[in-house]
Every structure is written in C-alpha cells, then in structure tokens.
C-alpha cells in the first residue's frame, strides 16, 4: 500500500521537513500519514455528530406512547392445577381463523 498525503497542509509539511535520508523520509511520511488519518477521521466524526444534532433539533420526533401489556390469568387443565398466566400486547387476539 502506497501512502499518499491528501491534505495540502501535510504535503507542505512533508516537503519542508524532508531530508535526503530515505529511511528518515519514510518515517516522516508514515508519521504524517497517521496524523492526517486521525485528523480526517476526527473532522468527519465531529461534522456527522453536529449534523445529527441539528437534524434532531429541527425534526423533533415525538416519543411513541408506551403500551402496557395485558395480563391474563386462566385456570389450567394440567395436573399441577396452577393458573396459566399470560402477558400479551393489547393488539394481540386469541381468535384463530379455522378454515
């Protein structure tokens, strides 16, 4: 993978700090490349977070109403004779179509 600098500021820094020693230049390029990646990622994260906050303030979505479950208890036909307890959503029905 060839490392290339993307931002003009980092390109200018590399040109001014560049020496004639190849291994020093390679280390400098690696350091500037790493710093540039961190800077770009941080800028993107900040911009996205600000855009999300702005969107949320402009388009306030009301919180959905919390629906309480329906509690049902019915006698059981099992050998333990414990009642059958059921928690269901209010829109759930026990009626089945038998066709």
CSV table of N, CA and C in Angstrom, one decimal:
chain,number,residue,atom,x,y,z
A,1,UNK,N,0.8,-1.2,0.0
A,1,UNK,CA,0.0,0.0,0.0
A,1,UNK,C,0.9,1.2,0.0
A,2,UNK,N,0.7,2.1,-1.0
A,2,UNK,CA,1.4,3.3,-1.0
A,2,UNK,C,0.8,4.4,-0.2
A,3,UNK,N,1.5,5.0,0.6
A,3,UNK,CA,1.0,6.1,1.4
A,3,UNK,C,1.1,7.4,0.7
A,4,UNK,N,0.0,8.1,0.5
A,4,UNK,CA,0.0,9.4,-0.1
A,4,UNK,C,-0.8,10.3,0.8
A,5,UNK,N,-0.2,11.5,1.0
A,5,UNK,CA,-0.9,12.5,1.8
A,5,UNK,C,-2.0,13.2,1.0
A,6,UNK,N,-3.1,13.5,1.7
A,6,UNK,CA,-4.3,14.0,1.0
A,6,UNK,C,-4.4,15.5,1.2
A,7,UNK,N,-4.1,16.0,2.4
A,7,UNK,CA,-4.3,17.4,2.7
A,7,UNK,C,-3.1,18.2,2.3
A,8,UNK,N,-3.3,19.4,1.8
A,8,UNK,CA,-2.2,20.3,1.3
A,8,UNK,C,-1.3,20.7,2.4
A,9,UNK,N,-1.9,20.9,3.6
A,9,UNK,CA,-1.1,21.3,4.8
A,9,UNK,C,0.0,20.2,5.1
A,10,UNK,N,-0.4,18.9,5.0
A,10,UNK,CA,0.5,17.9,5.3
A,10,UNK,C,1.5,17.7,4.2
A,11,UNK,N,1.1,17.9,3.0
A,11,UNK,CA,2.0,17.9,1.8
A,11,UNK,C,3.1,18.9,2.0
A,12,UNK,N,2.7,20.1,2.4
A,12,UNK,CA,3.6,21.2,2.6
A,12,UNK,C,4.6,20.9,3.7
A,13,UNK,N,4.1,20.3,4.8
A,13,UNK,CA,4.9,20.0,5.9
A,13,UNK,C,6.0,18.9,5.5
A,14,UNK,N,5.5,18.0,4.7
A,14,UNK,CA,6.4,16.9,4.3
A,14,UNK,C,7.5,17.5,3.4
A,15,UNK,N,7.2,18.4,2.5
A,15,UNK,CA,8.2,19.0,1.6
A,15,UNK,C,9.2,19.8,2.4
A,16,UNK,N,8.8,20.5,3.4
A,16,UNK,CA,9.7,21.4,4.2
A,16,UNK,C,10.5,20.5,5.1
A,17,UNK,N,10.0,19.5,5.7
A,17,UNK,CA,10.8,18.7,6.7
A,17,UNK,C,11.6,17.5,6.0
A,18,UNK,N,11.4,17.3,4.7
A,18,UNK,CA,12.0,16.2,4.0
A,18,UNK,C,13.5,16.4,4.0
A,19,UNK,N,14.2,15.3,4.3
A,19,UNK,CA,15.7,15.2,4.3
A,19,UNK,C,16.1,14.4,3.1
A,20,UNK,N,17.4,14.2,2.9
A,20,UNK,CA,17.9,13.4,1.9
A,20,UNK,C,18.2,12.0,2.3
A,21,UNK,N,17.8,11.7,3.6
A,21,UNK,CA,18.0,10.3,4.1
A,21,UNK,C,16.7,9.5,3.9
A,22,UNK,N,16.7,8.5,3.1
A,22,UNK,CA,15.5,7.8,2.7
A,22,UNK,C,14.7,7.2,3.9
A,23,UNK,N,15.4,6.6,4.9
A,23,UNK,CA,14.6,6.0,6.0
A,23,UNK,C,14.0,7.0,6.9
A,24,UNK,N,14.6,8.2,7.0
A,24,UNK,CA,14.0,9.3,7.8
A,24,UNK,C,12.8,9.8,7.1
A,25,UNK,N,12.9,10.0,5.8
A,25,UNK,CA,11.8,10.5,5.0
A,25,UNK,C,10.6,9.5,5.1
A,26,UNK,N,10.9,8.2,5.0
A,26,UNK,CA,9.9,7.2,5.1
A,26,UNK,C,9.2,7.3,6.5
A,27,UNK,N,9.9,7.4,7.6
A,27,UNK,CA,9.3,7.5,8.9
A,27,UNK,C,8.5,8.8,9.0
A,28,UNK,N,9.0,9.9,8.5
A,28,UNK,CA,8.3,11.2,8.5
A,28,UNK,C,7.0,11.1,7.7
A,29,UNK,N,7.1,10.4,6.5
A,29,UNK,CA,5.8,10.2,5.7
A,29,UNK,C,4.8,9.4,6.5
A,30,UNK,N,5.3,8.3,7.1
A,30,UNK,CA,4.4,7.4,7.9
A,30,UNK,C,3.8,8.2,9.1
A,31,UNK,N,4.5,9.0,9.8
A,31,UNK,CA,4.0,9.8,10.9
A,31,UNK,C,3.0,10.8,10.4
A,32,UNK,N,3.3,11.5,9.3
A,32,UNK,CA,2.3,12.5,8.8
A,32,UNK,C,1.1,11.8,8.2
A,33,UNK,N,1.2,10.7,7.6
A,33,UNK,CA,0.1,9.9,7.1
A,33,UNK,C,-0.8,9.5,8.3
A,34,UNK,N,-0.2,9.0,9.4
A,34,UNK,CA,-1.0,8.6,10.5
A,34,UNK,C,-1.7,9.8,11.2
A,35,UNK,N,-1.0,10.9,11.3
A,35,UNK,CA,-1.7,12.1,11.9
A,35,UNK,C,-2.8,12.6,11.0
A,36,UNK,N,-2.6,12.6,9.7
A,36,UNK,CA,-3.6,13.0,8.7
A,36,UNK,C,-4.9,12.1,8.8
A,37,UNK,N,-4.7,10.8,8.9
A,37,UNK,CA,-5.8,9.9,9.0
A,37,UNK,C,-6.6,10.2,10.3
A,38,UNK,N,-5.9,10.4,11.4
A,38,UNK,CA,-6.6,10.8,12.7
A,38,UNK,C,-7.3,12.1,12.6
A,39,UNK,N,-6.7,13.1,12.0
A,39,UNK,CA,-7.3,14.4,11.8
A,39,UNK,C,-8.6,14.3,10.9
A,40,UNK,N,-8.5,13.6,9.8
A,40,UNK,CA,-9.7,13.4,8.9
A,40,UNK,C,-10.8,12.7,9.6
A,41,UNK,N,-10.5,11.6,10.3
A,41,UNK,CA,-11.5,10.8,11.0
A,41,UNK,C,-12.2,11.7,12.1
A,42,UNK,N,-11.4,12.5,12.8
A,42,UNK,CA,-12.0,13.3,13.8
A,42,UNK,C,-12.9,14.4,13.2
A,43,UNK,N,-12.4,15.0,12.1
A,43,UNK,CA,-13.3,16.0,11.5
A,43,UNK,C,-14.6,15.4,11.0
A,44,UNK,N,-14.5,14.3,10.4
A,44,UNK,CA,-15.7,13.6,9.9
A,44,UNK,C,-16.7,13.3,11.0
A,45,UNK,N,-16.1,12.8,12.1
A,45,UNK,CA,-16.9,12.4,13.3
A,45,UNK,C,-17.6,13.6,13.9
A,46,UNK,N,-16.9,14.7,14.0
A,46,UNK,CA,-17.5,16.0,14.5
A,46,UNK,C,-18.6,16.5,13.6
A,47,UNK,N,-18.3,16.5,12.3
A,47,UNK,CA,-19.3,17.0,11.4
A,47,UNK,C,-20.6,16.2,11.4
A,48,UNK,N,-20.4,14.9,11.4
A,48,UNK,CA,-21.6,14.0,11.4
A,48,UNK,C,-22.4,14.2,12.7
A,49,UNK,N,-21.7,14.2,13.8
A,49,UNK,CA,-22.4,14.4,15.1
A,49,UNK,C,-23.1,15.7,15.1
A,50,UNK,N,-22.5,16.8,14.6
A,50,UNK,CA,-23.2,18.1,14.6
A,50,UNK,C,-24.4,18.1,13.6
A,51,UNK,N,-24.3,17.4,12.5
A,51,UNK,CA,-25.4,17.3,11.6
A,51,UNK,C,-26.6,16.5,12.2
A,52,UNK,N,-26.2,15.4,12.9
A,52,UNK,CA,-27.3,14.6,13.6
A,52,UNK,C,-28.0,15.5,14.6
A,53,UNK,N,-27.2,16.2,15.4
A,53,UNK,CA,-27.8,17.1,16.5
A,53,UNK,C,-28.7,18.2,15.8
A,54,UNK,N,-28.3,18.8,14.7
A,54,UNK,CA,-29.1,19.8,14.0
A,54,UNK,C,-30.3,19.2,13.5
A,55,UNK,N,-30.2,18.0,12.9
A,55,UNK,CA,-31.4,17.3,12.4
A,55,UNK,C,-32.4,17.0,13.5
A,56,UNK,N,-31.9,16.5,14.6
A,56,UNK,CA,-32.8,16.2,15.7
A,56,UNK,C,-33.5,17.4,16.3
A,57,UNK,N,-32.8,18.6,16.3
A,57,UNK,CA,-33.5,19.8,16.8
A,57,UNK,C,-34.5,20.3,15.8
A,58,UNK,N,-34.2,20.2,14.5
A,58,UNK,CA,-35.2,20.6,13.5
A,58,UNK,C,-36.4,19.7,13.4
A,59,UNK,N,-36.2,18.4,13.5
A,59,UNK,CA,-37.2,17.5,13.3
A,59,UNK,C,-37.5,16.7,14.5
A,60,UNK,N,-38.1,17.3,15.5
A,60,UNK,CA,-38.3,16.6,16.8
A,60,UNK,C,-39.4,15.5,16.5
A,61,UNK,N,-39.0,14.3,16.8
A,61,UNK,CA,-39.9,13.1,16.7
A,61,UNK,C,-40.4,12.9,18.1
A,62,UNK,N,-41.8,12.9,18.2
A,62,UNK,CA,-42.3,12.6,19.5
A,62,UNK,C,-42.1,11.1,19.9
A,63,UNK,N,-41.9,10.9,21.1
A,63,UNK,CA,-41.7,9.6,21.6
A,63,UNK,C,-43.0,8.8,21.5
A,64,UNK,N,-42.9,7.6,21.1
A,64,UNK,CA,-44.1,6.8,21.0
A,64,UNK,C,-44.7,6.5,22.3
A,65,UNK,N,-46.0,6.4,22.4
A,65,UNK,CA,-46.6,6.0,23.7
A,65,UNK,C,-46.2,4.6,24.1
A,66,UNK,N,-45.9,4.5,25.3
A,66,UNK,CA,-45.6,3.2,25.8
A,66,UNK,C,-46.9,2.4,26.0
A,67,UNK,N,-47.0,1.2,25.5
A,67,UNK,CA,-48.2,0.4,25.7
A,67,UNK,C,-47.9,-0.6,26.8
A,68,UNK,N,-48.9,-0.6,27.7
A,68,UNK,CA,-48.7,-1.6,28.8
A,68,UNK,C,-49.3,-2.9,28.3
A,69,UNK,N,-48.6,-4.0,28.7
A,69,UNK,CA,-49.1,-5.3,28.3
A,69,UNK,C,-50.4,-5.7,29.0
A,70,UNK,N,-51.1,-6.6,28.4
A,70,UNK,CA,-52.3,-7.1,29.0
A,70,UNK,C,-52.0,-8.4,29.8
A,71,UNK,N,-52.4,-8.4,31.0
A,71,UNK,CA,-52.1,-9.6,31.9
A,71,UNK,C,-53.4,-10.4,32.0
A,72,UNK,N,-53.3,-11.7,31.6
A,72,UNK,CA,-54.4,-12.6,31.7
A,72,UNK,C,-54.0,-13.8,32.5
A,73,UNK,N,-55.0,-14.3,33.3
A,73,UNK,CA,-54.8,-15.5,34.1
A,73,UNK,C,-56.0,-16.4,33.8
A,74,UNK,N,-55.8,-17.6,33.5
A,74,UNK,CA,-56.9,-18.5,33.2
A,74,UNK,C,-56.6,-19.9,33.9
A,75,UNK,N,-57.6,-20.6,34.3
A,75,UNK,CA,-57.4,-21.9,35.0
A,75,UNK,C,-56.8,-22.9,34.1
A,76,UNK,N,-56.0,-23.7,34.6
A,76,UNK,CA,-55.2,-24.7,33.8
A,76,UNK,C,-55.8,-26.1,34.0
A,77,UNK,N,-55.7,-26.9,32.9
A,77,UNK,CA,-56.2,-28.2,33.0
A,77,UNK,C,-55.0,-29.2,33.2
A,78,UNK,N,-53.9,-28.8,33.6
A,78,UNK,CA,-52.8,-29.6,33.9
A,78,UNK,C,-52.9,-30.3,35.2
A,79,UNK,N,-52.0,-31.2,35.5
A,79,UNK,CA,-52.0,-31.9,36.8
A,79,UNK,C,-51.6,-31.0,38.0
A,80,UNK,N,-50.9,-29.9,37.7
A,80,UNK,CA,-50.5,-29.1,38.8
A,80,UNK,C,-51.5,-28.1,39.3
A,81,UNK,N,-52.6,-27.9,38.5
A,81,UNK,CA,-53.7,-27.0,38.8
A,81,UNK,C,-53.2,-25.6,39.1
A,82,UNK,N,-52.2,-25.2,38.5
A,82,UNK,CA,-51.7,-23.8,38.7
A,82,UNK,C,-52.4,-23.0,37.5
A,83,UNK,N,-52.7,-21.8,37.8
A,83,UNK,CA,-53.3,-21.0,36.7
A,83,UNK,C,-52.3,-20.6,35.6
A,84,UNK,N,-52.8,-20.5,34.4
A,84,UNK,CA,-52.0,-20.1,33.3
A,84,UNK,C,-51.9,-18.6,33.2
A,85,UNK,N,-50.7,-18.0,33.3
A,85,UNK,CA,-50.6,-16.6,33.3
A,85,UNK,C,-50.0,-16.2,31.9
A,86,UNK,N,-50.5,-15.1,31.4
A,86,UNK,CA,-50.0,-14.7,30.0
A,86,UNK,C,-49.9,-13.1,30.0
A,87,UNK,N,-48.8,-12.7,29.5
A,87,UNK,CA,-48.6,-11.2,29.2
A,87,UNK,C,-48.6,-11.1,27.7
A,88,UNK,N,-49.5,-10.3,27.1
A,88,UNK,CA,-49.6,-10.1,25.7
A,88,UNK,C,-49.7,-8.6,25.4
A,89,UNK,N,-49.5,-8.3,24.1
A,89,UNK,CA,-49.7,-6.9,23.7
A,89,UNK,C,-51.2,-6.7,23.5
A,90,UNK,N,-51.7,-5.4,23.7
A,90,UNK,CA,-53.1,-5.2,23.6
A,90,UNK,C,-53.7,-5.5,22.2
A,91,UNK,N,-52.9,-5.4,21.2
A,91,UNK,CA,-53.4,-5.7,19.9
A,91,UNK,C,-53.4,-7.2,19.5
A,92,UNK,N,-52.9,-8.0,20.3
A,92,UNK,CA,-52.9,-9.5,20.1
A,92,UNK,C,-54.3,-10.0,20.4
A,93,UNK,N,-54.8,-10.9,19.5
A,93,UNK,CA,-56.0,-11.6,19.8
A,93,UNK,C,-55.8,-13.1,19.8
A,94,UNK,N,-56.6,-13.8,20.6
A,94,UNK,CA,-56.5,-15.2,20.6
A,94,UNK,C,-57.4,-15.9,19.6
A,95,UNK,N,-58.1,-15.2,18.8
A,95,UNK,CA,-59.0,-15.8,17.8
A,95,UNK,C,-58.3,-16.2,16.6
A,96,UNK,N,-58.5,-17.5,16.2
A,96,UNK,CA,-57.8,-18.0,15.0
A,96,UNK,C,-58.9,-18.3,14.0
A,97,UNK,N,-58.5,-18.1,12.7
A,97,UNK,CA,-59.4,-18.5,11.6
A,97,UNK,C,-59.2,-20.0,11.4
A,98,UNK,N,-60.3,-20.7,11.5
A,98,UNK,CA,-60.3,-22.1,11.3
A,98,UNK,C,-61.0,-22.4,9.9
A,99,UNK,N,-60.2,-22.5,8.9
A,99,UNK,CA,-60.8,-22.8,7.6
A,99,UNK,C,-60.3,-24.0,7.0
